[in-house]
Structures are given as C-alpha cells and as structure tokens.
Tab-separated table of C-alpha atoms in Angstrom:
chain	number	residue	atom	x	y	z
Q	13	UNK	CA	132.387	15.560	337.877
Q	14	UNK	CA	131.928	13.023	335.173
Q	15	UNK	CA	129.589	10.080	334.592
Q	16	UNK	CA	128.836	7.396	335.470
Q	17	UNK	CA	128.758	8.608	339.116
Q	18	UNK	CA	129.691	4.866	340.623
Q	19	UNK	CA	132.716	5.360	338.758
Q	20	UNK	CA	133.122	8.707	340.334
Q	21	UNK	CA	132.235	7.952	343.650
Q	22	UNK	CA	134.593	5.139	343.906
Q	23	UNK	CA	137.719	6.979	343.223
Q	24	UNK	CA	137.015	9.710	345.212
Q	25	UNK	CA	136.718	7.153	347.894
Q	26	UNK	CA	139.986	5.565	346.731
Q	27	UNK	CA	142.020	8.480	346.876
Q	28	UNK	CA	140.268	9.776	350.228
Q	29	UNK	CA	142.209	9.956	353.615
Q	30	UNK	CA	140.083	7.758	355.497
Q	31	UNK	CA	139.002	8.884	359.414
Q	32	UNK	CA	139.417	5.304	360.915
Q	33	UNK	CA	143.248	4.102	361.061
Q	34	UNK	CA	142.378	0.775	360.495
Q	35	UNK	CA	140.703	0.685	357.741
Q	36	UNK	CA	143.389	2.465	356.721
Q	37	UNK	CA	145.399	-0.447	357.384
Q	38	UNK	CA	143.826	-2.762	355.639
Q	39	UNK	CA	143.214	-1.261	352.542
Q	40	UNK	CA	146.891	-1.132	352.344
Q	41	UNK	CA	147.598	-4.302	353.651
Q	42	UNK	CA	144.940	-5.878	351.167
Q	43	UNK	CA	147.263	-4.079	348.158
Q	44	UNK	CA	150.720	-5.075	349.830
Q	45	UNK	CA	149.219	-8.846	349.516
Q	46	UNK	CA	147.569	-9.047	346.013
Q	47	UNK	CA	151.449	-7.629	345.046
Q	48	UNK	CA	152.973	-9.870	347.319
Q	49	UNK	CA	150.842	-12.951	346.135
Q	50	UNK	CA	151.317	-11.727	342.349
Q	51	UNK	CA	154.455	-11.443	342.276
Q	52	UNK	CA	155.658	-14.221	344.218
Q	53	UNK	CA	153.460	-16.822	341.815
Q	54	UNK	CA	155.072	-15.273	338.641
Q	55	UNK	CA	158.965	-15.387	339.803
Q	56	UNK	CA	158.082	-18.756	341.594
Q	57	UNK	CA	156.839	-20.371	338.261
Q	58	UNK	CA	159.381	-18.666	336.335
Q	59	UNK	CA	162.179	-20.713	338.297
Q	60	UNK	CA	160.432	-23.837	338.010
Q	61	UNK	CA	160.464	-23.245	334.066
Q	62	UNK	CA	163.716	-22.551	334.574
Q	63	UNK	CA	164.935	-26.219	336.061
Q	64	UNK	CA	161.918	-27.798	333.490
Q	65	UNK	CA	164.075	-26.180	330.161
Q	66	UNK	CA	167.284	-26.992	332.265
Q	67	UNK	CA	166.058	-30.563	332.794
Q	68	UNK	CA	165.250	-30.830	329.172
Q	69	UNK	CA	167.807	-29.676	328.212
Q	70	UNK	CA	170.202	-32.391	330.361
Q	71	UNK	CA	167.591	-35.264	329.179
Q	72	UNK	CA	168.265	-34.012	325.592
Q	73	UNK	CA	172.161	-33.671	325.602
Q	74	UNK	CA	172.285	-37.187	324.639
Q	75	UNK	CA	168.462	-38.465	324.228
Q	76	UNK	CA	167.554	-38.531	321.013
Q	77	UNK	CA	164.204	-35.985	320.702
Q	78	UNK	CA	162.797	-38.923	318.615
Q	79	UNK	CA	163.817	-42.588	318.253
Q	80	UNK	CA	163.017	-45.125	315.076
Q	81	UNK	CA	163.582	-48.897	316.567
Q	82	UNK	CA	162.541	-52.204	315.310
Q	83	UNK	CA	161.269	-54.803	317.444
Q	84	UNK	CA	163.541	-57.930	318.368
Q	85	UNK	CA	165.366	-60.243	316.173
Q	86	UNK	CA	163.738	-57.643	313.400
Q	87	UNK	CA	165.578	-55.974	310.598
Q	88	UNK	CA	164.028	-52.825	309.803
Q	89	UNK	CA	162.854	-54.301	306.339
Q	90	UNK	CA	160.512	-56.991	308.357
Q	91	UNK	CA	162.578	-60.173	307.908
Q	92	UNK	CA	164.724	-62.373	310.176
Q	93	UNK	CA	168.744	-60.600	310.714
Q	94	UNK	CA	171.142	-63.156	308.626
Q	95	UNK	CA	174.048	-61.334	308.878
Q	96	UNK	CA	175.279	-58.558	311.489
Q	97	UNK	CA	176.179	-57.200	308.210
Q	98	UNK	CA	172.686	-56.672	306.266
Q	99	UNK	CA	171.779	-54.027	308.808
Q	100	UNK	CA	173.675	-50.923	308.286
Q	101	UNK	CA	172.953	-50.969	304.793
Q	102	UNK	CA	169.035	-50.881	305.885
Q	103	UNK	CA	169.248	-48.354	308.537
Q	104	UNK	CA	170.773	-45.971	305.836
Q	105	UNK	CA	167.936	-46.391	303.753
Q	106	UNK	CA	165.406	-45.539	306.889
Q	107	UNK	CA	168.123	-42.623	307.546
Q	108	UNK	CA	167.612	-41.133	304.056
Q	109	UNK	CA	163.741	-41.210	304.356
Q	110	UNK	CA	163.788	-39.764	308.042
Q	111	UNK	CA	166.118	-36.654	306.807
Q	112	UNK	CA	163.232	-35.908	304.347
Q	113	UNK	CA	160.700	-35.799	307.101
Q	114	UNK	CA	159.335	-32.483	307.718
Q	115	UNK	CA	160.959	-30.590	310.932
Q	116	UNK	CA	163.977	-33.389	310.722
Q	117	UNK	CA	167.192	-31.703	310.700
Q	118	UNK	CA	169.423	-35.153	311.008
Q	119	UNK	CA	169.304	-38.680	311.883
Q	120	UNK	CA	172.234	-41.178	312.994
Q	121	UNK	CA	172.211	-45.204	313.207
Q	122	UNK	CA	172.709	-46.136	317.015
Q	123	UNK	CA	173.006	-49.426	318.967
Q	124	UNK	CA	172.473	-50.270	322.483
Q	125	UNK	CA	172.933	-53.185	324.616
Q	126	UNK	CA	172.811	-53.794	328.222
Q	127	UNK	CA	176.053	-55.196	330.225
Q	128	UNK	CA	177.839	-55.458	333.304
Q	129	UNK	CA	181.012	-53.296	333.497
Q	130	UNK	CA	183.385	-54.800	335.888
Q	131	UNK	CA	186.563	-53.276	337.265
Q	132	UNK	CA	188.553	-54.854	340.092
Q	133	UNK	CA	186.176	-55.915	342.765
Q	134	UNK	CA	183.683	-53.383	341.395
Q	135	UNK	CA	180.739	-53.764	339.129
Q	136	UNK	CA	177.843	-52.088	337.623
Q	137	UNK	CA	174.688	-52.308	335.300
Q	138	UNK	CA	175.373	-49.786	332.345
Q	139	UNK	CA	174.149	-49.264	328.610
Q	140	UNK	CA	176.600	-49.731	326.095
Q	141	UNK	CA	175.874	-47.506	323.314
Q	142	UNK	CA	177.386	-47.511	319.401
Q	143	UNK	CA	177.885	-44.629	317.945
Q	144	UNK	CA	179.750	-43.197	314.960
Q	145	UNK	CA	182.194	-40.910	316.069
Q	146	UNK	CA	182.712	-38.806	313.247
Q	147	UNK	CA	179.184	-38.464	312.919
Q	148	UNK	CA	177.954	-34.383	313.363
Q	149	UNK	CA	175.244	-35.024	315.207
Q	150	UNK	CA	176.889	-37.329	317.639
Q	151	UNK	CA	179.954	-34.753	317.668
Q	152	UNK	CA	176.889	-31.877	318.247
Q	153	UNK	CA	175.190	-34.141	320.900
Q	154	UNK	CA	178.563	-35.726	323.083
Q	155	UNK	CA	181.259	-33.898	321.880
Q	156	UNK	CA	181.125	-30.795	324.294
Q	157	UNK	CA	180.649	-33.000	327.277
Q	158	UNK	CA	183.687	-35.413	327.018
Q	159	UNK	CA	185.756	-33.623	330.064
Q	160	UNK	CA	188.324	-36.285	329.646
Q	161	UNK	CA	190.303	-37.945	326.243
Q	162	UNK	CA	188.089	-37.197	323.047
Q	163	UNK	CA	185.402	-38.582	320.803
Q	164	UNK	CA	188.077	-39.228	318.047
Q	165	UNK	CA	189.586	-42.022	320.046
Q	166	UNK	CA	186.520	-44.294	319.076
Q	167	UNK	CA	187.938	-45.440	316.150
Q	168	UNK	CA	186.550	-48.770	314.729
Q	169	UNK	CA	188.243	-51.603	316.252
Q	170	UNK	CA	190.484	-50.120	318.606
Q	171	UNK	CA	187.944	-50.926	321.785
Q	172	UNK	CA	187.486	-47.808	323.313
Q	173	UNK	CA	185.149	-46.545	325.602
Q	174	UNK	CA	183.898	-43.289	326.867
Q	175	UNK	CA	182.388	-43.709	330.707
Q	176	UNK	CA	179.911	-41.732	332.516
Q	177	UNK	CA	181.451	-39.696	335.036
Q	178	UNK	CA	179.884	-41.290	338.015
Q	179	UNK	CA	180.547	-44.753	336.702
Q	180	UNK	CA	184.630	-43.593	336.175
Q	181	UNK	CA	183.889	-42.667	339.956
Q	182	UNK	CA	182.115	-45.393	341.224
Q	183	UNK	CA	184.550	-48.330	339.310
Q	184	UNK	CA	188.150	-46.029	340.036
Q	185	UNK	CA	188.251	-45.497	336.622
Q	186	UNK	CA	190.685	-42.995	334.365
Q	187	UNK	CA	191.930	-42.591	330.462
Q	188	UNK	CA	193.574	-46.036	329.930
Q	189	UNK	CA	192.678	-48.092	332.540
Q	190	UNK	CA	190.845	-51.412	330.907
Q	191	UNK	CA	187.395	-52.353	331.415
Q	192	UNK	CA	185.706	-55.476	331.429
Q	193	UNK	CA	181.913	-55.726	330.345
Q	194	UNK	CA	179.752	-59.394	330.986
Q	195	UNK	CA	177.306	-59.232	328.403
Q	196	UNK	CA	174.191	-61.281	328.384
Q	197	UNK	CA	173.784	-63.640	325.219
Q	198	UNK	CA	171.503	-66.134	324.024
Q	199	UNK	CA	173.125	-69.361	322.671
Q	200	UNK	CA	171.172	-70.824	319.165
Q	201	UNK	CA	169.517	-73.755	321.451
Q	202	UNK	CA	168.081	-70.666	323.953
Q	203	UNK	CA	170.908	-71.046	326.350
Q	204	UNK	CA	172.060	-67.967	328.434
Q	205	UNK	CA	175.724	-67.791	327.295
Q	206	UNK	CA	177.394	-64.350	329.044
Q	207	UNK	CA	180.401	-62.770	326.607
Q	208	UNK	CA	183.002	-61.169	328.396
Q	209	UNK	CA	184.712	-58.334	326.175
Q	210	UNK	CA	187.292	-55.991	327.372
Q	211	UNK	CA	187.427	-52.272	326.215
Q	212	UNK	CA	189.578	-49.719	327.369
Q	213	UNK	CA	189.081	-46.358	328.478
Q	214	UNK	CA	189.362	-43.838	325.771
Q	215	UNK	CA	187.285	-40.770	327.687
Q	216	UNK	CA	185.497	-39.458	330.597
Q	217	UNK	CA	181.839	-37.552	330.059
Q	218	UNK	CA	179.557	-35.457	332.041
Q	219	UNK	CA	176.574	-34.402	331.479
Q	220	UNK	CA	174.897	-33.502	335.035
Q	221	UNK	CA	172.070	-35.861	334.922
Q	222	UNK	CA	172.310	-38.903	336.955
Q	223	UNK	CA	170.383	-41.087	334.836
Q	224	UNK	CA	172.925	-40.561	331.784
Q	225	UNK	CA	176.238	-40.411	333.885
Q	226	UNK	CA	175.836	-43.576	336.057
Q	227	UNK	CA	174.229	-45.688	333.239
Q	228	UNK	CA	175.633	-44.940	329.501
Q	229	UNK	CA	179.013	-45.619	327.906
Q	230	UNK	CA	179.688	-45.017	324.474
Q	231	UNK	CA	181.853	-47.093	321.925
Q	232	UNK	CA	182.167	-47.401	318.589
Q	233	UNK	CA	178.995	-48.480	316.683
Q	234	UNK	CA	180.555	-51.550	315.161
Q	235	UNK	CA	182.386	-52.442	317.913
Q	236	UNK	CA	179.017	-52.707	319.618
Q	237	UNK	CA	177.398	-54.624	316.997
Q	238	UNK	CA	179.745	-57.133	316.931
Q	239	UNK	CA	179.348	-58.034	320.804
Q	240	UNK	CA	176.894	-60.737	319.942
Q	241	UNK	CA	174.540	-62.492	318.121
Q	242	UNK	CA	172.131	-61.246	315.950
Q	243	UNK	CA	169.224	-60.465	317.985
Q	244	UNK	CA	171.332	-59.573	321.049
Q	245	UNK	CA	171.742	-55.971	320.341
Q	246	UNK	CA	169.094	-53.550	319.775
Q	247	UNK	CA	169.703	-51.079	316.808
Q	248	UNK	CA	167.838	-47.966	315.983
Q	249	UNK	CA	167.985	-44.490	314.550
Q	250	UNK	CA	168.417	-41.325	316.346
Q	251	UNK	CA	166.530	-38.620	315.253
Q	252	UNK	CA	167.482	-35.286	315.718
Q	253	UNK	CA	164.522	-32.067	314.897
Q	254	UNK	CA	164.558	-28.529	314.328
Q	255	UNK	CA	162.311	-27.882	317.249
Q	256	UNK	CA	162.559	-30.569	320.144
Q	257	UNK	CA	158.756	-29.121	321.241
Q	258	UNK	CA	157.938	-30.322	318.067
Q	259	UNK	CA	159.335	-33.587	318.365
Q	260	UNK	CA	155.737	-35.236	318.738
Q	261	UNK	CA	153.865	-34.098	315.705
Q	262	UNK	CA	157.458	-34.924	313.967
Q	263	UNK	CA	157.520	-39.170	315.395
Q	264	UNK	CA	153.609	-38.604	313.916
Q	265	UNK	CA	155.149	-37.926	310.669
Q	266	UNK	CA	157.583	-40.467	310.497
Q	267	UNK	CA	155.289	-43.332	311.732
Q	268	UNK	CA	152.963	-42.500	308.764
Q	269	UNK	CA	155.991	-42.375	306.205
Q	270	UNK	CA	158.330	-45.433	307.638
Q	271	UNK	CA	157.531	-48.870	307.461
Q	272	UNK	CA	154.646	-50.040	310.184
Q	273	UNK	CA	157.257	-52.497	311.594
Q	274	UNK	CA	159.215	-49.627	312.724
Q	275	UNK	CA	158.433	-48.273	316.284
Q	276	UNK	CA	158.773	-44.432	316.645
Q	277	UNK	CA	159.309	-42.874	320.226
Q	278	UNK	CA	159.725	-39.382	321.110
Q	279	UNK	CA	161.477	-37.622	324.276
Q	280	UNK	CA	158.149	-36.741	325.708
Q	281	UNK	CA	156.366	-39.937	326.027
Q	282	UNK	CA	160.332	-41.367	327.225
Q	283	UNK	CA	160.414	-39.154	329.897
Q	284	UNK	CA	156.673	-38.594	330.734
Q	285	UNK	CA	157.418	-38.909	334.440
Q	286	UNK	CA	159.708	-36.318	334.855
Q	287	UNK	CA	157.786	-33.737	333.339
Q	288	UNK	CA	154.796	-34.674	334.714
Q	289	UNK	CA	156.328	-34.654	337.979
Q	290	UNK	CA	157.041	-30.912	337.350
Q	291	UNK	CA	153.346	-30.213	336.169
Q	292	UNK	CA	152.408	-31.447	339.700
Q	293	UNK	CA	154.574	-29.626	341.464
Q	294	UNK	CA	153.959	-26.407	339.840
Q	295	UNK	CA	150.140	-26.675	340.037
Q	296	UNK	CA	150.679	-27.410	343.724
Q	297	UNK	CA	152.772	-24.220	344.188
Q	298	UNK	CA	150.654	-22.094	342.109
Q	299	UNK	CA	147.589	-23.051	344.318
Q	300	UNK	CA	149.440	-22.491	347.219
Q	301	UNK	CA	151.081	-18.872	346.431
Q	302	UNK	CA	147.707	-17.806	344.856
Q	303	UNK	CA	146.200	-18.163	348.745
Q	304	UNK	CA	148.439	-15.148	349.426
Q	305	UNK	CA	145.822	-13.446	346.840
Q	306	UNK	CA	143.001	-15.159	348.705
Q	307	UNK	CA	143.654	-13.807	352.060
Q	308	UNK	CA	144.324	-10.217	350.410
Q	309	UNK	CA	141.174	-10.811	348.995
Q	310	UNK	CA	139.377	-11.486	352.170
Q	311	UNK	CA	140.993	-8.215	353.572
Q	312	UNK	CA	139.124	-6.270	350.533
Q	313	UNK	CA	136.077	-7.787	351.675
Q	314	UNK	CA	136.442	-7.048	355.661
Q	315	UNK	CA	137.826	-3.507	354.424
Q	316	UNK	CA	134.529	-2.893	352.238
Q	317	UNK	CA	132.549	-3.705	354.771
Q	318	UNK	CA	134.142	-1.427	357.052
Q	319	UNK	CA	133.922	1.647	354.304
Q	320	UNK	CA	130.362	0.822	353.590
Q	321	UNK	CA	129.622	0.980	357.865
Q	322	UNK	CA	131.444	4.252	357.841
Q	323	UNK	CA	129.487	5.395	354.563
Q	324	UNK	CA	125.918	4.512	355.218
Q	325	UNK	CA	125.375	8.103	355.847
Q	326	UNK	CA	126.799	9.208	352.025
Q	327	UNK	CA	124.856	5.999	350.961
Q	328	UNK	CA	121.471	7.378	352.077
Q	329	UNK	CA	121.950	10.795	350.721
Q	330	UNK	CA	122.908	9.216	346.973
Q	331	UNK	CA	119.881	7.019	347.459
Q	332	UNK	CA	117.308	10.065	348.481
Q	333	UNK	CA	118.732	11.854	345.568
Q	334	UNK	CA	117.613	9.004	342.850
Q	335	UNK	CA	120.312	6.441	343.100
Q	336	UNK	CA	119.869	3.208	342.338
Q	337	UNK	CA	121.379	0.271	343.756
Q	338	UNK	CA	122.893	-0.721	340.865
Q	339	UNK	CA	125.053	2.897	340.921
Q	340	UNK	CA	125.795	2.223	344.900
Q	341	UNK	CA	127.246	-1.495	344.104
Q	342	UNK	CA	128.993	0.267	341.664
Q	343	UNK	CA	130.909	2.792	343.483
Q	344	UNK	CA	131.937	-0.250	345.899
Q	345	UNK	CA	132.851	-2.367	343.386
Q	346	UNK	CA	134.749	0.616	341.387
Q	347	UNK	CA	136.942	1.086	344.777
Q	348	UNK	CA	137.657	-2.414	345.155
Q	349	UNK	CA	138.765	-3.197	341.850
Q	350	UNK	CA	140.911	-0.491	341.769
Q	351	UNK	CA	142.609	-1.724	345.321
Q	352	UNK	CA	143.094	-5.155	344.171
Q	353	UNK	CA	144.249	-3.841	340.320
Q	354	UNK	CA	146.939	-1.708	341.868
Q	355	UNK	CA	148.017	-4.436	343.782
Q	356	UNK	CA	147.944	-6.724	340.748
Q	357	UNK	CA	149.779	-4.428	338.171
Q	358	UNK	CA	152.415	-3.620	341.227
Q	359	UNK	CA	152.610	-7.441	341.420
Q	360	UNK	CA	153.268	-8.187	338.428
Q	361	UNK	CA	155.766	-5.284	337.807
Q	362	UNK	CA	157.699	-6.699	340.923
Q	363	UNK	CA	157.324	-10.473	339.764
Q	364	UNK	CA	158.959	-9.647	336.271
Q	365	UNK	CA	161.872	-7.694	337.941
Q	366	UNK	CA	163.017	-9.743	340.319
Q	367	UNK	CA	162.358	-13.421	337.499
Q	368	UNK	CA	164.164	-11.327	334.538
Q	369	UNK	CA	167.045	-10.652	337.150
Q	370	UNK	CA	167.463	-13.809	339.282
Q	371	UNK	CA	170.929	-15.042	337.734
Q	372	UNK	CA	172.286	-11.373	339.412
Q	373	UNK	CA	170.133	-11.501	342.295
Q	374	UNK	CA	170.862	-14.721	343.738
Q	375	UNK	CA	175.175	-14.357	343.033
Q	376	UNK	CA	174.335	-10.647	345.413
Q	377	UNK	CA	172.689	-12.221	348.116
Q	378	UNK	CA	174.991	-15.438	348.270
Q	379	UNK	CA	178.029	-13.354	348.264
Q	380	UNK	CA	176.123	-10.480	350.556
Q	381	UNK	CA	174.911	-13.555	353.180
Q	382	UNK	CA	177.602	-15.876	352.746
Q	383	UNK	CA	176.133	-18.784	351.575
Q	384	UNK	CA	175.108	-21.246	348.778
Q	385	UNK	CA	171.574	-21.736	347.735
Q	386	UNK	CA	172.458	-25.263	345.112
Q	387	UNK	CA	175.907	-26.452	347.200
Q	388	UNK	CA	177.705	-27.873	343.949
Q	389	UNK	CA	178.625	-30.510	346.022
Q	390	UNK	CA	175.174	-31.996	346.396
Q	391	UNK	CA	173.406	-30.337	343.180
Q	392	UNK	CA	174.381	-30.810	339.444
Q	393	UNK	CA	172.774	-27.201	338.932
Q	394	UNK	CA	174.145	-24.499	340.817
Q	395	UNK	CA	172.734	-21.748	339.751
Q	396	UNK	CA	168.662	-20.612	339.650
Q	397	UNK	CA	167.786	-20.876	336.538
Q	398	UNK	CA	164.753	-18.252	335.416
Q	399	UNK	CA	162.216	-18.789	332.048
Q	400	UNK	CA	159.699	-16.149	331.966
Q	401	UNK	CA	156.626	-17.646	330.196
Q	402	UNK	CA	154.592	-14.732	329.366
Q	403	UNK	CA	151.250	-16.894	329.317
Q	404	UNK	CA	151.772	-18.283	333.332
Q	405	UNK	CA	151.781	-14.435	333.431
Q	406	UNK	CA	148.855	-13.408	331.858
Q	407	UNK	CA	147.165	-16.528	333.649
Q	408	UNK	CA	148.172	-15.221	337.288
Q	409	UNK	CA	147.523	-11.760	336.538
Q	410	UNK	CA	143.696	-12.728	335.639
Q	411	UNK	CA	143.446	-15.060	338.480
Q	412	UNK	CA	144.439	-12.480	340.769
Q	413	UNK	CA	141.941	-9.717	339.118
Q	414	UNK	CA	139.373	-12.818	339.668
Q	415	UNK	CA	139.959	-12.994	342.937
Q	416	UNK	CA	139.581	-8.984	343.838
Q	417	UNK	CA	137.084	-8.788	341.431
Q	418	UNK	CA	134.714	-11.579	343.812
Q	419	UNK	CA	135.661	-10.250	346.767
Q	420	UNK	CA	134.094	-6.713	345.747
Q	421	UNK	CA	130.647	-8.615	345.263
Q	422	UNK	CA	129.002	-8.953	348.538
Q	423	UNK	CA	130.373	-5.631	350.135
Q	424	UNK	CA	128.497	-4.108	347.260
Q	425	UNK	CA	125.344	-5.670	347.861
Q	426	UNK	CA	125.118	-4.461	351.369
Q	427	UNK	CA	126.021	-1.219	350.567
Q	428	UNK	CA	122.932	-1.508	347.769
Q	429	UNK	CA	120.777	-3.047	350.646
Q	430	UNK	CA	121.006	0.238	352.658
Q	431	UNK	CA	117.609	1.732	353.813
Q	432	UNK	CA	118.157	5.384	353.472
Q	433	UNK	CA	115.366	5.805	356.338
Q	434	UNK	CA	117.155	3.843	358.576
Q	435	UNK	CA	120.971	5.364	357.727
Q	436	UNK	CA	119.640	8.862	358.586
Q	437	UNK	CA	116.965	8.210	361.604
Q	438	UNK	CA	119.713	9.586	363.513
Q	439	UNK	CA	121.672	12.299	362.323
C-alpha cells in the first residue's frame, strides 16, 4: 500500500468488481458519455473550422485581405480629380509605399463601379471591376478560377468581360456573346445621366461563393475608368499580405503610414457578419454537445452516491481507525476523477481520430450507405471539410475534467458526513 490512503482507496474502488449490477451500469455509462460528449464537441468544432477556413478562403479568392480607398470625387493626394488621367500616376505612388509596409507582400490599383448588365429581356445589378490583367497578383487571385476563355483576353480597349458564373447563368450568357451594362452617371449640373456601354464576353469564372459569382465582373482597369466621369467610379488599391490573419494589425500599419485622406479596410471588419455568424453558431453547438458531459456528469454523481450507500460500512471502519474526513472525500473524489478522466482522455483520443480522418470517413460511409451528405447540386462545398484547432481541444478537454471534477464534490461530502456509530449499529 502506498500513501496517501484516499488515493489508495479510490483506485482500489475503481478497479473493484462491484456487487450491485447497476451501479455497475452507471459507472460505465457515466465513462461511455464524458467520451461520447468529448469527442463529439472536438470533431463537431473541428468541421465548423473547417467551412470557417473554407469560407475564408472563398471570401478571399478575390477580396482583397486589405483595401486602401479614397473617399468620393477624391484623388488620393486630397484634391479635386481633373483628369481621369492624374490618377494612376497617384495610386502608384500609394502602391510603392504600401509594398514597404510591414507583412505586405503586394498591392494592385483596382476600380469598381456599380451597373446594370442587360442581356435580351434579362437584367441584373452587378459590380464592374478594373483590373490589370497581367498583373501577378490579379493572375494569383482570378486566374485559377476563370473555367471559361482566359484572363489574357482583357486587353486594354478591346471591351472584354469576364462574368460570374451565376450571372452567365442567370443572363444565357457564353464566350462571345455581347453584353450591355446601364451605368449610373451624374451630369456636371447634378443630373442623373445613365451610359450605356457594351462589352463582350471574354470569360466565364467561378469561385463557389454566391456573393462573388452573381455580383462581380471583371474588365480591364482602364476600360473601367473610362465609363464615366470623374467621380463616377470608385478607385482603390488592393492589398495583398503575407498572413491574411494578420491583415488587421497590417490596415493599422498602413493607416499610420498613408495619407489620413486614405480609408483603409480589412477582410475582417468587410465581412464581420459572416464570421460572426459562425462564432454564434459554434458557441451554440459547443454548449449544446458539452450537455452530453453534463448528464454523464450527473450519472457520476447518482453513481457516487450509490458507492458511498454500499460503502458506509468500509467508511466507518477508516473513520474508527483515525480517518479524517478530508481522507474519506478524498477516496470519493480520487474514484470519480478517475471515471470522468478516462472518459475524457478516451474522448478526446476518439474526437481526434475520427476529425483528423473525416475527408476518408465521410467518402466510406457515402459510398457504404449510398448517399450524399453536401448534394453538389444544392451546395458549393461538397465535401466536409476538417481544421483541428488544438486550443478548442485543450478548452473541451478542461471543460469536461470541470465538469467530472464538480460532480465528485457533494458525493464526497456525504461520504465525509458518515457517523461511524450509526454505519455499524447494525452489523
């Protein structure tokens, strides 16, 4: 035997063939669900990490991480536009002092104005986006999702477009066809004065995100400038980082080097809802699965009780030999703990098995149960996508300990409440 006793106590009383079945029962049952609870939390949240870095991903593909823009009828250098021609010049120089930003790998000259493409009897609200072409880090960013024609046929003046997949869907549109875009001007006296401009189809892109498929269209950047007015279209930089988690401390950066006219954006604060959407959702879940733990928990608790019933007996005799209650909670609390820890580490074993092998579990039961979990004809991701964050892990797995280790509490103290008169008046 070895000390402390509590210690030894409890996992004698662990490993101990109990005489009452159920108790029995629940001691396993209480293990099965701390495992159960464990490990359905961590592959759970590793799947939702999975769509949030797949989301990001599909929002990044062609969002900038971070975005330098200047405010209406502004040239970046704070005066008035006088000529469609004084900005390019400009934006180079902002482009040269953005690429020697800290954590900025490359930054591109963009414009964007919205229009109405219009094709037969169809029409619909899109962004019209200049870019340059040749460009690497638009070739990086679009390049790989043109499914249809290629980015070279942007040239300057030639008045080709590249269409969203769902908009080449939506208008009947293919390589060739012509499209006709109503874009909203404002005449010198403040008159609305719509331009009509016809481009033809050059391309067809996907990128599996409805908000960039039915919306954008890309042209060449002066094309795009020269659609209106000065004023009408809105021109900024793209910026593109070395680490798009670190795109926020980056926009600090550049709003404290560039120009206070400037306005500097990053992808977080663009698409705040989405991803705070997700936080929801995966706080929700996590409270949810973790009341699998809970009601494990509550089985440790009736199954203490039970053991310290059935043990008053052994209780008495430790206390009549100089026991204190401190060393009885103890040998309660030891056996407890060690239930719900098995059950944790088993949990968490499990959990990282099944989220570090989804991509080949989900193909085997598909193809074993003949059927499709994301139909590709209703979901732009088809497969389960799995990101194992080893903190969510550490998190559940002390949550769970938390849990058994609370649930060992009051057991304890009724086992240390035993009057060792009382236990043995009858035996």
């Amino acid at each position: 035997m070895f000390h402390p006793l509590s210690i030894y106590v409890g996992l004698r009383y662990v490993r101990a063939r109990s005489t009452r079945f159920f108790v029995s029962f629940i001691t396993w049952a209480s293990l099965i669900g701390v495992c159960v609870g464990v490990a359905a939390l961590i592959v759970i949240l590793s799947v939702m990490n999975g769509f949030e870095g797949e989301l990001r991903d599909r929002l990044l593909s062609l969002s900038a991480p971070v975005r330098v823009t200047a405010p209406a009828n502004t040239a970046p250098g704070g005066a008035a536009l006088a000529a469609e021609s004084s900005a390019p010049p400009q934006w180079a120089h902002i482009a040269q002092l953005a690429r020697a930003t800290a954590g900025v790998s490359d930054a591109a000259a963009y414009a964007e104005v919205q229009a109405l493409a219009v094709h037969g009897p169809e029409m619909v609200p899109v962004l019209l986006r200049g870019i340059e072409p040749d460009d690497p880090a638009t070739i990086a960013e679009l390049g790989h999702n043109v499914v249809q024609g290629r980015l070279a046929d942007l040239a300057s003046g030639a008045g080709g477009a590249i269409v969203g997949e769902v908009i080449a869907e939506r208008l009947g549109l293919s390589p060739g066809d012509a499209l006709t875009l109503l874009v909203p001007t404002v005449a010198a006296d403040g008159t609305p004065v719509p331009r009509l401009r016809e481009l033809h189809v050059a391309g067809v892109f996907e990128v599996g995100l409805q908000d960039h498929d039915a919306t954008l269209i890309f042209a060449n950047l002066a094309d795009v400038r020269g659609l209106g007015p000065p004023g009408t279209v809105s021109e900024g930089l793209r910026v593109r980082v070395q680490d798009v988690l670190a795109a926020p401390q980056v926009a600090a950066r550049l709003r404290a080097q560039l120009p206070s006219s400037l306005e500097v954006s990053d992808w977080t604060r663009d698409n705040a809802n989405y991803f705070r959407a997700i936080r929801i959702e995966k706080t929700m879940m996590s409270l949810i699965l973790l009341l699998i733990v809970a009601v494990a928990a509550f089985n440790i608790v009736a199954m203490l009780v039970m053991v310290v019933t059935d043990k008053r007996t052994d209780i008495a005799i430790m206390r009549t030999f100089g026991a204190a209650p401190g060393a009885v909670m103890g040998v309660f609390i030891t056996q407890g703990l060690v239930i719900g820890w098995l059950g944790v580490a088993f949990g968490a074993v499990l959990g990282l098995l099944l989220a570090l092998h989804v991509d080949a579990i989900v193909p085997f039961l598909e193809h074993t149960f003949r059927f499709h979990i994301m139909d590709a004809e209703v979901y732009y991701i088809t497969a389960i996508p799995s990101e194992v964050h080893w903190g969510n892990v550490a998190a559940i797995a002390l949550a769970a300990l938390a849990l058994t280790a609370l649930a060992t509490i009051y057991p304890a103290i009724r086992a240390a409440r035993t009057a060792p008169a009382e236990a043995l008046r009858y035996e």
